[in-house]
Amino acid sequence: TAINAKEVNQVLIKDFKEYLESTLNGEAPATYFKRFKKFLKAATKQNVFTVNPGLEVTIKESKGISKEILSIEDLQSLASTECKSDQIKIAFLFSCYSGLRWVDVKALIWDNIDLKNRRLKIKQSKTGHILNQNLEGFTFETLTRLFGKSKPKNIDPVFQLPSFSYVLRVLKDWSRNAGIERNITWHSARHTLATNVILYGSDSSTASEIMGHKNLDYIQRYVHIVDEMKQRALAKIPQITL
């Protein structure tokens, strides 16, 4: 629904902020709100607004990214738990090992896959950056099995996925049935890969390449998360006294 610039005031902006915080999790609310504020700033410079209506409205950045991360034990629980949709189950676990965003795994076609050379190559929708990574272990076995079942054409989608809203509902039920009492979204898969890549020994540069980032800034947050996880693990060890 279109709205007039005169309707864009602090009340509307605060309502939008609260909507983002109530419907999204992790860093998403702050990310989208910052983009919205950049639009307001640009519109003010072009005299659409006399005064920037969003200047005093701020949003708190979430520090809860680690809650969205799935451990290897969590992944095994999901793999062992029945899901309402086999395609959603396979595609989500595939993303946990490939790091593909929802929009990219949804758009993935067999032309992006080279099973002979065990490669996945796709232009990421969000960044435009070409992701070119090895297919190893779970990802290679999954694609080999899917290809063998259907013998698809190059233009065929790898996964037959429904709407995003339906996927989120299935993820919620599936993860709860697997005993995971956290708000798991598709982006949790990407967080999971980034964290596990570092947790299991890769340096920041290698992790950044695997994730398809253009620089190292974004990957540093996962380095900090892994450090926190190690500290918590050490703190859980029963102590002795002398």
Short mmCIF file of N, CA and C in Angstrom, two decimals, residues 107 119 156 163 186 201 204 207 217:
data_model
loop_
_atom_site.label_atom_id
_atom_site.label_comp_id
_atom_site.label_asym_id
_atom_site.label_seq_id
_atom_site.Cartn_x
_atom_site.Cartn_y
_atom_site.Cartn_z
N ALA A 107 16.71 -20.85 -5.82
CA ALA A 107 17.00 -20.62 -7.24
C ALA A 107 18.01 -21.61 -7.82
N ARG A 119 31.79 -29.59 -7.78
CA ARG A 119 31.78 -28.14 -7.62
C ARG A 119 30.37 -27.60 -7.65
N ASP A 156 16.43 -27.59 -14.53
CA ASP A 156 15.52 -28.01 -13.46
C ASP A 156 16.04 -27.55 -12.10
N SER A 163 6.47 -21.89 -0.61
CA SER A 163 6.66 -20.49 -0.23
C SER A 163 7.49 -20.38 1.05
N TRP A 186 15.79 -20.00 8.17
CA TRP A 186 16.70 -20.49 7.13
C TRP A 186 18.09 -19.88 7.29
N GLY A 201 38.62 -25.36 12.56
CA GLY A 201 40.01 -25.12 12.21
C GLY A 201 40.35 -24.20 11.06
N SER A 204 40.19 -17.13 9.08
CA SER A 204 39.15 -16.18 8.67
C SER A 204 39.10 -16.00 7.16
N ALA A 207 37.44 -19.05 5.62
CA ALA A 207 36.02 -19.04 5.97
C ALA A 207 35.27 -18.01 5.13
N ASP A 217 35.42 -8.52 7.24
CA ASP A 217 34.73 -7.86 8.35
C ASP A 217 33.58 -8.70 8.89
#
